[in-house]
Coordinates of C-alpha atoms and ligand atoms in Angstrom, one line a residue:
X25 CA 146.9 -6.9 -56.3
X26 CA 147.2 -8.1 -60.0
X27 CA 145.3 -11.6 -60.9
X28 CA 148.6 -12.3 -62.1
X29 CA 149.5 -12.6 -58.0
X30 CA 146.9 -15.5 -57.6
X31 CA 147.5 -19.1 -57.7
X32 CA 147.0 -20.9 -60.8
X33 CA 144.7 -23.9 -61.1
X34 CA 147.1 -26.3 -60.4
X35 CA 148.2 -25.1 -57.4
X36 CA 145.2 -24.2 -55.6
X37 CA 143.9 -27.8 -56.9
X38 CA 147.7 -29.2 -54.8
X39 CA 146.2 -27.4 -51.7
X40 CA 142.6 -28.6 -52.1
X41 CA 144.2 -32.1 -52.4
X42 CA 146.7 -31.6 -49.4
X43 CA 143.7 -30.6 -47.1
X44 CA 141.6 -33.4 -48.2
X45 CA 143.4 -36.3 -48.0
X46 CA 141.9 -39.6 -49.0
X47 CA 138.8 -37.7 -50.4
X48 CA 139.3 -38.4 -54.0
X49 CA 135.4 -37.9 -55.0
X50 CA 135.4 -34.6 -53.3
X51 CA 138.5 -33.5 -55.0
X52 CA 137.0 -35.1 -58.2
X53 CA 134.1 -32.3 -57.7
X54 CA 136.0 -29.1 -56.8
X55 CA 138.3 -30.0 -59.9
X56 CA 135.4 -30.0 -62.4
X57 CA 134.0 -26.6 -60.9
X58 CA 137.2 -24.9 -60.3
X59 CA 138.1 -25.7 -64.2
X60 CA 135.4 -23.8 -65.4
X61 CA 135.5 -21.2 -62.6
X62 CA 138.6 -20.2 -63.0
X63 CA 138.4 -19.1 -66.6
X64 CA 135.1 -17.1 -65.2
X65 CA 137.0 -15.0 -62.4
X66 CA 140.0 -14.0 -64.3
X67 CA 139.4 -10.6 -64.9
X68 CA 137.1 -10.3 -61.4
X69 CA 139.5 -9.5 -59.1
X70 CA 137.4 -9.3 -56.1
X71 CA 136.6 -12.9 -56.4
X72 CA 140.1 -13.7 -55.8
X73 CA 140.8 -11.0 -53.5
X74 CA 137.8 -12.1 -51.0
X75 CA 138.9 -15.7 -51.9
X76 CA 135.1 -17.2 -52.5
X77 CA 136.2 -20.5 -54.6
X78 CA 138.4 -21.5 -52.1
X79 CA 135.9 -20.4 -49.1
X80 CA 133.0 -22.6 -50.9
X81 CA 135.4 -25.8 -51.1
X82 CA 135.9 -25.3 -47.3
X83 CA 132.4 -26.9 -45.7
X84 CA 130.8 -24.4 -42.8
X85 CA 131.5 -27.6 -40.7
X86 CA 131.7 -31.6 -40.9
X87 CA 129.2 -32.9 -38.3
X88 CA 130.4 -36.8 -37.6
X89 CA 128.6 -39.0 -35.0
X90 CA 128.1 -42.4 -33.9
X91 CA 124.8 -44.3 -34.8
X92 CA 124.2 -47.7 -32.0
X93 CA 121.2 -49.9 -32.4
X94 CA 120.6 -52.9 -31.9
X95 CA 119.5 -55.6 -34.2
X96 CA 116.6 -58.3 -34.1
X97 CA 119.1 -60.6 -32.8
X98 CA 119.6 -58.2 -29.9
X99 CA 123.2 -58.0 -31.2
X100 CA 124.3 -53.9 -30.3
X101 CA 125.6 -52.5 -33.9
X102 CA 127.3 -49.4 -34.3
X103 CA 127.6 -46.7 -37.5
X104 CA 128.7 -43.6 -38.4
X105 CA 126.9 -40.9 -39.2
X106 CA 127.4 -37.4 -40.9
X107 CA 126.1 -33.8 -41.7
X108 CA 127.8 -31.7 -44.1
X109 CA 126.8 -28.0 -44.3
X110 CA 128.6 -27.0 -47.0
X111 CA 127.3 -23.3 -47.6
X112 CA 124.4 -21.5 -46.4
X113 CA 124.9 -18.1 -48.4
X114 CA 121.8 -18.0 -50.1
X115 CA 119.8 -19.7 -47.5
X116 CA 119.6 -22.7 -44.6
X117 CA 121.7 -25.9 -45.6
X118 CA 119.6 -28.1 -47.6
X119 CA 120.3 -31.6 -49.1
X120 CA 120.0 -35.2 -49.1
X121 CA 120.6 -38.0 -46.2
X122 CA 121.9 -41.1 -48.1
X123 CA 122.1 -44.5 -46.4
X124 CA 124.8 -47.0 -48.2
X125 CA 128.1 -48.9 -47.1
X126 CA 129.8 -46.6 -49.4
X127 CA 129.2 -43.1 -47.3
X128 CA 132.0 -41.7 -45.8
X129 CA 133.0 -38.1 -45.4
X130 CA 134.7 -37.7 -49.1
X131 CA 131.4 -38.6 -50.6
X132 CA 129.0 -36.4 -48.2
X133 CA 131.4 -33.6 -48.8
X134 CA 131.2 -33.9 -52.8
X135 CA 127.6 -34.4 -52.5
X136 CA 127.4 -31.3 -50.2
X137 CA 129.4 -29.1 -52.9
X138 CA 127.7 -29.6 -55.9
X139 CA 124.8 -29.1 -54.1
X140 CA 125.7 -25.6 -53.4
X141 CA 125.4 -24.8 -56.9
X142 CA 123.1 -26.9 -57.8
X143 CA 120.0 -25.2 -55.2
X144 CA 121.2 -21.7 -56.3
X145 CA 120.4 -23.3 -60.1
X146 CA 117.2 -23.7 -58.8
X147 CA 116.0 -19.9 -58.3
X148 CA 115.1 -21.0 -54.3
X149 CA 116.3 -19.8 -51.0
X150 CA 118.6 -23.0 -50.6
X151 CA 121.8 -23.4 -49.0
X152 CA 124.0 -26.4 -49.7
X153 CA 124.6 -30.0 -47.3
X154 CA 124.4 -33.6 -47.6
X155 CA 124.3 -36.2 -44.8
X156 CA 124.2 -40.0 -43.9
X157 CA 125.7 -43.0 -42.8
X158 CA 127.0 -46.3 -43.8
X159 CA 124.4 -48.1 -42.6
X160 CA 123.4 -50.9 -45.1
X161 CA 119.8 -51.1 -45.5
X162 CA 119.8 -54.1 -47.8
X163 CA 118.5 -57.0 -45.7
X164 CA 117.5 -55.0 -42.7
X165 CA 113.9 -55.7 -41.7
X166 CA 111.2 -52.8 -41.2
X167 CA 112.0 -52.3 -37.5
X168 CA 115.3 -52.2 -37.7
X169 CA 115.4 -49.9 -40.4
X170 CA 113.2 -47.7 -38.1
X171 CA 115.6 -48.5 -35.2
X172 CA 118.2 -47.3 -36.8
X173 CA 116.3 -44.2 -38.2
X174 CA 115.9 -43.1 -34.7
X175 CA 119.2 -43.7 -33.6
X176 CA 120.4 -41.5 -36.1
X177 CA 118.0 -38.8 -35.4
X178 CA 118.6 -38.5 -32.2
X179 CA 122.1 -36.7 -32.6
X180 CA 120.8 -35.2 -35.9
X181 CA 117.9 -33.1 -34.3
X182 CA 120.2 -30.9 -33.3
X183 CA 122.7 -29.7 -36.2
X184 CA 118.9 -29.2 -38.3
X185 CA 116.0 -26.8 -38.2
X186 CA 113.7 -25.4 -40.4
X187 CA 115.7 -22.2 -41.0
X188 CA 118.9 -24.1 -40.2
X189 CA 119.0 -27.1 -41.9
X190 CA 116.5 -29.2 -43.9
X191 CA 117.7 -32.6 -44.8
X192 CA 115.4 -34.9 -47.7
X193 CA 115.9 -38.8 -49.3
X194 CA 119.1 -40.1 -51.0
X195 CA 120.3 -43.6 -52.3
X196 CA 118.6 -46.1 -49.3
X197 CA 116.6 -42.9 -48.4
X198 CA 112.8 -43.2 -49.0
X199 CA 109.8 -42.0 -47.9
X200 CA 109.0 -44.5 -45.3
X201 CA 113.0 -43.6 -43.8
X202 CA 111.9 -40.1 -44.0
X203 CA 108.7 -40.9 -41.8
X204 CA 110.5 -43.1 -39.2
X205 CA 113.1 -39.7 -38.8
X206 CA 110.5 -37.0 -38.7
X207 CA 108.3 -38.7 -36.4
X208 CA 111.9 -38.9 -33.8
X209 CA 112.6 -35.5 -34.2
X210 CA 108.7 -34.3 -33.4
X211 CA 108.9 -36.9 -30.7
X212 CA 112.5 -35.4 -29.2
X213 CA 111.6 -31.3 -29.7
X214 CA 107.7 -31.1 -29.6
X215 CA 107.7 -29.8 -32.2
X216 CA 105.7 -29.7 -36.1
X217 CA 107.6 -27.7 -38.6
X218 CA 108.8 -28.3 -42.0
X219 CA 112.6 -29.5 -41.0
X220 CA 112.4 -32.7 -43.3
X221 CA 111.5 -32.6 -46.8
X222 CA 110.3 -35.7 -48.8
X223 CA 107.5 -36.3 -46.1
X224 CA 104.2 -38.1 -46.4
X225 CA 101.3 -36.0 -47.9
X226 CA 99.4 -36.6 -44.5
X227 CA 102.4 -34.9 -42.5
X228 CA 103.3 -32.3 -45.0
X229 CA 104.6 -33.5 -47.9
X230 CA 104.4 -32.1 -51.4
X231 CA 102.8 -33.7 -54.3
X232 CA 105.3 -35.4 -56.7
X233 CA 108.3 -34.5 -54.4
X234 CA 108.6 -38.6 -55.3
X235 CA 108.6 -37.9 -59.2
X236 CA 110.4 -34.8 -59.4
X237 CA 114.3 -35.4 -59.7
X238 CA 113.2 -38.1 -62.4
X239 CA 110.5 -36.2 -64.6
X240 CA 113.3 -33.0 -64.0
X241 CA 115.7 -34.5 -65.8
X242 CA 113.5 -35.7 -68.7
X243 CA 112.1 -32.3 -69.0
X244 CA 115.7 -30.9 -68.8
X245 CA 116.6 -33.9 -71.7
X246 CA 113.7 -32.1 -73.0
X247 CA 114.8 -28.9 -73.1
X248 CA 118.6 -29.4 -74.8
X249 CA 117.0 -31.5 -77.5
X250 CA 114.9 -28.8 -78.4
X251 CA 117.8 -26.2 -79.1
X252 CA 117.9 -28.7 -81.9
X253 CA 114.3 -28.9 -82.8
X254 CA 114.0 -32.1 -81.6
X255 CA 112.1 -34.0 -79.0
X256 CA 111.8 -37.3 -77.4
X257 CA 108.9 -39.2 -79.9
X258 CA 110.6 -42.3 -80.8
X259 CA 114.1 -41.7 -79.3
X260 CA 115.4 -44.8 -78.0
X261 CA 116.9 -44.4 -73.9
X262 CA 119.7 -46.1 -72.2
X263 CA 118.9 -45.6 -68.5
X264 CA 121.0 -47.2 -65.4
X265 CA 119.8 -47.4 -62.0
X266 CA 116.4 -48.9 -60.5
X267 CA 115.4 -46.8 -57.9
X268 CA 113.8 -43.4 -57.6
X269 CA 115.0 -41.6 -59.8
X270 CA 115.7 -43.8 -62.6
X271 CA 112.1 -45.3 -62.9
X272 CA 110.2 -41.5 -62.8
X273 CA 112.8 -40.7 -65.4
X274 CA 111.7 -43.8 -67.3
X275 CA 108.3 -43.1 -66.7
X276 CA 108.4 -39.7 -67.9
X277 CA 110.4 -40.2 -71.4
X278 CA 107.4 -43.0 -72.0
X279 CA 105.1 -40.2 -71.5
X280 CA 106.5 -38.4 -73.9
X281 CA 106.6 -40.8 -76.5
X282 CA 110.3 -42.3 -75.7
X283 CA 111.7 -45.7 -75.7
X284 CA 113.4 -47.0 -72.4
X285 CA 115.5 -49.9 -73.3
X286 CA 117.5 -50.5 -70.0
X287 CA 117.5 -50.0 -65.8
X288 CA 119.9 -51.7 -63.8
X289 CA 121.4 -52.2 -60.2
X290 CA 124.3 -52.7 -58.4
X291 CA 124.2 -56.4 -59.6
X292 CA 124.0 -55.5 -63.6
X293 CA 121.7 -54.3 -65.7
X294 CA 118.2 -55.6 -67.8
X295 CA 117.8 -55.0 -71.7
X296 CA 114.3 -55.1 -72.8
X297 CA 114.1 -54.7 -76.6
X298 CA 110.7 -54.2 -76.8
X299 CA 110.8 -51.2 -73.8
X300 CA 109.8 -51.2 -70.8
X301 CA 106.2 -49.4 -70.5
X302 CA 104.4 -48.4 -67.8
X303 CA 103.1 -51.7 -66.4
X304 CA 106.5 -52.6 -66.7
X305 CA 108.0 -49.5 -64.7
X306 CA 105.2 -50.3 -62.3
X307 CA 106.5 -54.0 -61.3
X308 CA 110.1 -52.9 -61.2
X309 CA 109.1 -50.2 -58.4
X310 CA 107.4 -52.6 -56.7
X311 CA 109.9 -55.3 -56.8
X312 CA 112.8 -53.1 -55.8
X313 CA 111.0 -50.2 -54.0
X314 CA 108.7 -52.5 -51.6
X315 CA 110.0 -56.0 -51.9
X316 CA 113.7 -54.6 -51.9
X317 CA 114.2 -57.3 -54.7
X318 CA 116.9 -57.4 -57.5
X319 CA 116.7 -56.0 -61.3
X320 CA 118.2 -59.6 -62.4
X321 CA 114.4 -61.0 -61.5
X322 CA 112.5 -58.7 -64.2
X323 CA 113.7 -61.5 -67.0
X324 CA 111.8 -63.7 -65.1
X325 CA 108.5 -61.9 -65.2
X326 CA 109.1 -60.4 -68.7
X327 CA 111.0 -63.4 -70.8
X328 CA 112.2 -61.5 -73.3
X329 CA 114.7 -59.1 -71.7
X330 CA 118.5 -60.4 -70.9
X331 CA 120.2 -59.7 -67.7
X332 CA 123.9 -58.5 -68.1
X333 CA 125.5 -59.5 -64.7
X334 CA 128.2 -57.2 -63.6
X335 CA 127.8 -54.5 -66.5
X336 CA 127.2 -51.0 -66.9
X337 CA 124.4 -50.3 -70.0
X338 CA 126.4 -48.1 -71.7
X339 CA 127.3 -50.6 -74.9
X340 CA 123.1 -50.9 -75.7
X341 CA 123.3 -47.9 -78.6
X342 CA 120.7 -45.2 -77.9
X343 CA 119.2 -41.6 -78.5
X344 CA 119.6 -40.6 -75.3
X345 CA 121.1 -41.6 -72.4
X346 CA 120.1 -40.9 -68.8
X347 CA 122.7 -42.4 -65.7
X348 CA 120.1 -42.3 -62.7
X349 CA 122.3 -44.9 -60.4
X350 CA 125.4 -43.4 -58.3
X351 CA 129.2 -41.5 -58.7
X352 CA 131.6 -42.7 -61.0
X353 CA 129.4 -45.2 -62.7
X354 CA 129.9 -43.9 -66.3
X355 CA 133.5 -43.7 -67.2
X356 CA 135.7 -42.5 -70.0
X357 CA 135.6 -45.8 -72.1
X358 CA 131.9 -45.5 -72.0
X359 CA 131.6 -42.4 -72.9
X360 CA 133.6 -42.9 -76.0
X361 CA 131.0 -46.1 -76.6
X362 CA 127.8 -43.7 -76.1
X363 CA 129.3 -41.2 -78.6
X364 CA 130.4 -44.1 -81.2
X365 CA 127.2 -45.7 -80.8
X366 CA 125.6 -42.0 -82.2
X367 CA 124.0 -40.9 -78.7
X368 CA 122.8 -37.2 -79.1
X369 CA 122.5 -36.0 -75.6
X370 CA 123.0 -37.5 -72.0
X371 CA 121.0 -35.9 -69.0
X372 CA 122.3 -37.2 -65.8
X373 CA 119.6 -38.4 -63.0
X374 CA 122.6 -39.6 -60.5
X375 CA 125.3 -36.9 -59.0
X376 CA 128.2 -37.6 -61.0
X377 CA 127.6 -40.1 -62.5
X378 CA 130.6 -39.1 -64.9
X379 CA 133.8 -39.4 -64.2
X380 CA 136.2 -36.7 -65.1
X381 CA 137.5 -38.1 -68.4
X382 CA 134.1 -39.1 -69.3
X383 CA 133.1 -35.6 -69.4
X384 CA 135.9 -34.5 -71.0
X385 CA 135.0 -37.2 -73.8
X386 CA 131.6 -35.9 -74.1
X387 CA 132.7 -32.1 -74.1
X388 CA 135.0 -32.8 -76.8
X389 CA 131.9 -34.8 -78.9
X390 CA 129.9 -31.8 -78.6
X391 CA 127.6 -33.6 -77.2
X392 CA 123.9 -32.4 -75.8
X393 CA 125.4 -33.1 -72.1
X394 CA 123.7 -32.0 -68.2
X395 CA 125.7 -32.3 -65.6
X396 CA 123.7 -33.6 -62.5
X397 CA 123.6 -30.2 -61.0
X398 CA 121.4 -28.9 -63.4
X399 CA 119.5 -31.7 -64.5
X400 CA 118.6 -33.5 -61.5
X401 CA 117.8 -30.2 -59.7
X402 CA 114.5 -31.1 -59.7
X403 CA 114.0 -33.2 -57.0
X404 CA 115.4 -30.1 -54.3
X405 CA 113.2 -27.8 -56.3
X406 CA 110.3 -29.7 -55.0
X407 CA 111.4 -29.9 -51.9
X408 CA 112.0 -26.6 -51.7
X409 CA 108.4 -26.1 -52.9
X410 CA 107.9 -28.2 -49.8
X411 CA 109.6 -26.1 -47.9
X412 CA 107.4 -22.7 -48.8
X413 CA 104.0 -24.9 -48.3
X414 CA 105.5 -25.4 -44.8
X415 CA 106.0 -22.6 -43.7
X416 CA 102.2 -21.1 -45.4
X417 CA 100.8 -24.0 -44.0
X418 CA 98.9 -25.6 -46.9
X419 CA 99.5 -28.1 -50.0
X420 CA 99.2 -26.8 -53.6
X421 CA 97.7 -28.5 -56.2
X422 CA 99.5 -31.3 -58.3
X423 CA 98.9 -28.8 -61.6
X424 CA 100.2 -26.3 -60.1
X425 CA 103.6 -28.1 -58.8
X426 CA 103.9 -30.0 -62.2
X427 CA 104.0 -26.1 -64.0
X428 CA 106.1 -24.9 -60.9
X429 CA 108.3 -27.9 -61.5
X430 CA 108.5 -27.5 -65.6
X431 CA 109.3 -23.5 -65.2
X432 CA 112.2 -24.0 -62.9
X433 CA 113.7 -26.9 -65.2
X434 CA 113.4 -24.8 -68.3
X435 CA 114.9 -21.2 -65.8
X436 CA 118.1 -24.0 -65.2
X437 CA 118.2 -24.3 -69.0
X438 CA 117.9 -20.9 -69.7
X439 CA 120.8 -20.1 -67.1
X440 CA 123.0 -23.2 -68.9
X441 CA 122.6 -21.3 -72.4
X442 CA 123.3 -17.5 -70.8
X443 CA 126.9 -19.0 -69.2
X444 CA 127.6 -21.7 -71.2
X445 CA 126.9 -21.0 -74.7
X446 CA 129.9 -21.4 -76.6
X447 CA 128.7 -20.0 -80.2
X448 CA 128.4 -22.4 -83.5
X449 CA 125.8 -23.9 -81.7
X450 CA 127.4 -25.7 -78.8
X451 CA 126.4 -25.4 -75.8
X452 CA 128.6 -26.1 -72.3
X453 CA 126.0 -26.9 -69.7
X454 CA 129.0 -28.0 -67.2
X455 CA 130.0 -24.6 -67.7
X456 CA 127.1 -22.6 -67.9
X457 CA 125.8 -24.9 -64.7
X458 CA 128.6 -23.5 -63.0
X459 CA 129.4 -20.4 -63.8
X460 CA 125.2 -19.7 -62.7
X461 CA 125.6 -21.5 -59.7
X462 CA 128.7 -19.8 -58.3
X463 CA 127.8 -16.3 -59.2
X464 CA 124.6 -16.3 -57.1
X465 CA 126.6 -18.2 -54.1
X466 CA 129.9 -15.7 -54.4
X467 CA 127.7 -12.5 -55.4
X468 CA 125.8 -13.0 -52.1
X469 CA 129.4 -14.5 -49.8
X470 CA 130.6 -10.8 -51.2
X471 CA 127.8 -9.1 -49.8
X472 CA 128.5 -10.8 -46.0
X473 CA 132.2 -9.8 -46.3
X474 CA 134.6 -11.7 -44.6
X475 CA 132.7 -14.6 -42.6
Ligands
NDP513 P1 117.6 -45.2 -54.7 O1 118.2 -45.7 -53.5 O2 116.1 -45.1 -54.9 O3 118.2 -46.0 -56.0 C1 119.6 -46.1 -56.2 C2 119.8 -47.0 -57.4 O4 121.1 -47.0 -57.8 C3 119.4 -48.5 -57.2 O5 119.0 -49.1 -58.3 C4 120.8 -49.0 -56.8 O6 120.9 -50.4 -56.9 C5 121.7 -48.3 -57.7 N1 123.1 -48.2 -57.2 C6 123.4 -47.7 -56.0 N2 124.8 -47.9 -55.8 C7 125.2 -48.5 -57.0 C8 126.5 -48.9 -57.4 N3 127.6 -48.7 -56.7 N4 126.6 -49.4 -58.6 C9 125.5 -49.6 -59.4 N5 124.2 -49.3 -59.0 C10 124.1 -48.7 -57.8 O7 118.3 -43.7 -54.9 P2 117.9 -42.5 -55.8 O8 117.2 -43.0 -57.0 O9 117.2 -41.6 -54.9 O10 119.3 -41.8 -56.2 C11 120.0 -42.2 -57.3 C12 121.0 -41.1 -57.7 O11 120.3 -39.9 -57.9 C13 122.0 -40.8 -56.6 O12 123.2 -40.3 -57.2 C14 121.4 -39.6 -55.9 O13 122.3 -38.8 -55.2 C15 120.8 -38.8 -57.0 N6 119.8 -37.9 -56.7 C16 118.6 -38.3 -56.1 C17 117.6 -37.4 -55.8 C18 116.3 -37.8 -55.2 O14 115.4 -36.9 -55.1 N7 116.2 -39.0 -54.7 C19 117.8 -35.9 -56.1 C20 119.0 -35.7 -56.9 C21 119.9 -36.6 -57.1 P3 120.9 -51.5 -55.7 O15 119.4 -51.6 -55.4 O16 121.5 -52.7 -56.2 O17 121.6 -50.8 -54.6

């Protein structure tokens, strides 16, 4: 059959959007892969012909359930909850379990897909899946948090394993969530094996698995701005987001001689002109990490920062910009700011954090620009470091994690410049990111045949 036979973009982008109705941030992903893809396959016929593109935008199955527990008051509540298992052609399912009002199955299945491409980035035995529920953790006290953790579990235990399925943290997914979960599912199977990653270092945890997404996607920053000769001493850093991932990140482009003007929550964002340094970084991880307080509170303790209520941080001009936060939370018109403002490159922390025409604005800036998939890889690298400690049985040291983690950041570079250089010195990571990605998942879907 002659490519000229297959159905165009467009078209198979109408079916994707028939079969997924109401998921507009899933169909927001495919779109930005299938762009790139199909420019890839055109002359590789047997991609089309064993139909892989279309076979990885089709999940190995949607697991939904419901979550009951019951609140201090005694009141019963009920939740939904969710495993995706997106694709496990290069090994078992592996992704995330995020906890926020927002899940639902259009989100977990994005988050699912560009994880596919984003563990095969990684150089590891990873499949692709993403799971949660839209259970609010924002006001919950400890016990019901671990109520609910249970609850959950106890229809999770059996979609996962720890050569089936190994879910980690997300957004309202920490390590003390990860404890409450693992200790259910050893509780229900009698069993002790590596089926959760982002675990406590006394039950088999990794060194920095907390740091990694963060310091990842600095060392990725790292990376691009080297292609230029350039490096972070004495770049200034626009950074949204308070949790995880935004306040390693922080911490890391301090460490190498940055300066981290803003972090931010779902309530607005903090300017600090003078920086925030590591003291700094410290008391917002304690303020919103343990006493589940709000970035508005840091002008309090640190006078001369200015809280922005209900804003973005995309208008403070900046080096470099980093969105560690959630989707969709840097759009087109801030993109065009960031580029005005002269911002040289943009490593995203968050999952798309872009939104379509944000990345088209950056794309056509030239801009030094990582899609999430590759830069934020860091964070499943680790846990799939996790994962092989697991299974030997014993903990390497931090040195040797911190190298592991630094190799595997600079291999995703590397893999960005073979796909995605675009000569002149540009390079496309969105395209390189994907074009790496998918040729290890499809190369390996080929070899099954048709399953
Ligand atoms: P956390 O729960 O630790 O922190 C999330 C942060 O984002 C909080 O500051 C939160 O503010 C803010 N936020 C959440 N929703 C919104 C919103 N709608 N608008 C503005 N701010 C919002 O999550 P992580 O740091 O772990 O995750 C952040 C991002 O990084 C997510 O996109 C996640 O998928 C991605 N990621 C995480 C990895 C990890 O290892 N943890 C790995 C790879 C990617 P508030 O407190 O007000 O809710």
């Amino acid at each position: 059959m002659a490519v000229s036979d297959h159905v165009d973009l467009p078209t198979f982008m109408e079916g994707v959007k028939k079969r997924n109705p109401n998921q507009p941030e899933f169909v927001q992903a495919v779109q930005e892969v299938a762009e790139d893809i199909y420019e890839f396959i055109q002359d590789k016929e047997e991609y089309h012909a064993q139909q892989i593109l279309r076979r990885i935008a089709e999940p190995d199955r949607v697991v939904s359930f419901r979550v009951c527990w019951e609140d201090d008051a005694g009141n019963i509540r009920v939740q939904r909850g969710y495993r995706v298992q997106n694709n496990n052609a290069i090994g078992p399912y592996k992704g995330g379990i995020r906890f926020h009002p927002s899940v639902n199955e259009s989100v977990l299945k994005f988050l699912a897909f560009e994880q596919t491409f984003k563990n095969a980035l990684t150089g590891l035995p990873m499949g692709g899946g993403k799971g949660g529920s839209n259970f609010n953790p924002k006001g919950k006290s400890v016990r019901e948090i671990m109520r609910f953790c249970q609850s959950f579990m106890t229809e999770l235990y059996r979609h996962i394993g720890a050569d089936v399925d190994v879910p980690a943290g997300d957004i309202g997914v920490g390590g003390r969530e990860i404890g409450f979960m693992f200790g259910q599912y050893k509780r229900i199977t009698n069993q002790f094996t590596g089926v959760l990653t982002g675990k406590g270092l006394e039950y088999g945890g990794s060194l920095i698995r907390p740091e990694a997404t963060g310091y990842g996607a600095v060392y990725f920053l790292a990376n691009m701005l080297a292609t230029k000769g350039e490096d972070l001493v004495g770049k200034s850093a626009v950074i949204s987001g308070s949790g995880n991932v935004a306040t390693h990140a922080a911490e890391k482009i301090v460490q190498l001689g940055g300066k981290v003007l803003t972090l931010s929550d779902s309530g607005g964002f903090v300017h600090d002109p003078d920086g925030f340094d590591q003291e700094k970084i410290d008391w917002v991880k304690t303020h919103k990490t343990h006493r589940r307080g709000r970035i508005q509170d840091y002008v309090e303790a640190f006078p001369k920062a200015t809280f922005h209520e209900g804003k973005t941080p995309w208008g403070v001009p900046c080096d470099v910009a980093l969105p560690c936060a959630t989707q969709n939370e840097l759009l087109g018109e801030d993109a065009r700011t960031l580029v005005a403002n002269g911002c040289k490159a943009l490593a995203e922390g968050a999952n798309m954090p872009t939104d379509l025409e944000g990345v088209h604005v950056f794309k056509a800036a030239k801009l030094l620009y990582a899609p999430g998939k590759a830069s934020n890889a860091g964070g499943v690298a680790v846990s799939g470091l996790e994962m092989s400690q697991n299974s030997e049985r014993r903990a390497w040291k931090e040195e040797e994690l911190q190298q592991m983690l630094k190799d595997i950041m600079f291999g995703i570079h590397q893999s960005c410049l073979t796909w995605g250089d675009q000569g002149g010195g540009y390079v496309d990571y969105v395209k390189g990111a994907n074009i790496a990605g998918f040729k290890k998942v499809a190369d390996a879907m080929l070899a099954f045949g048709v399953v």
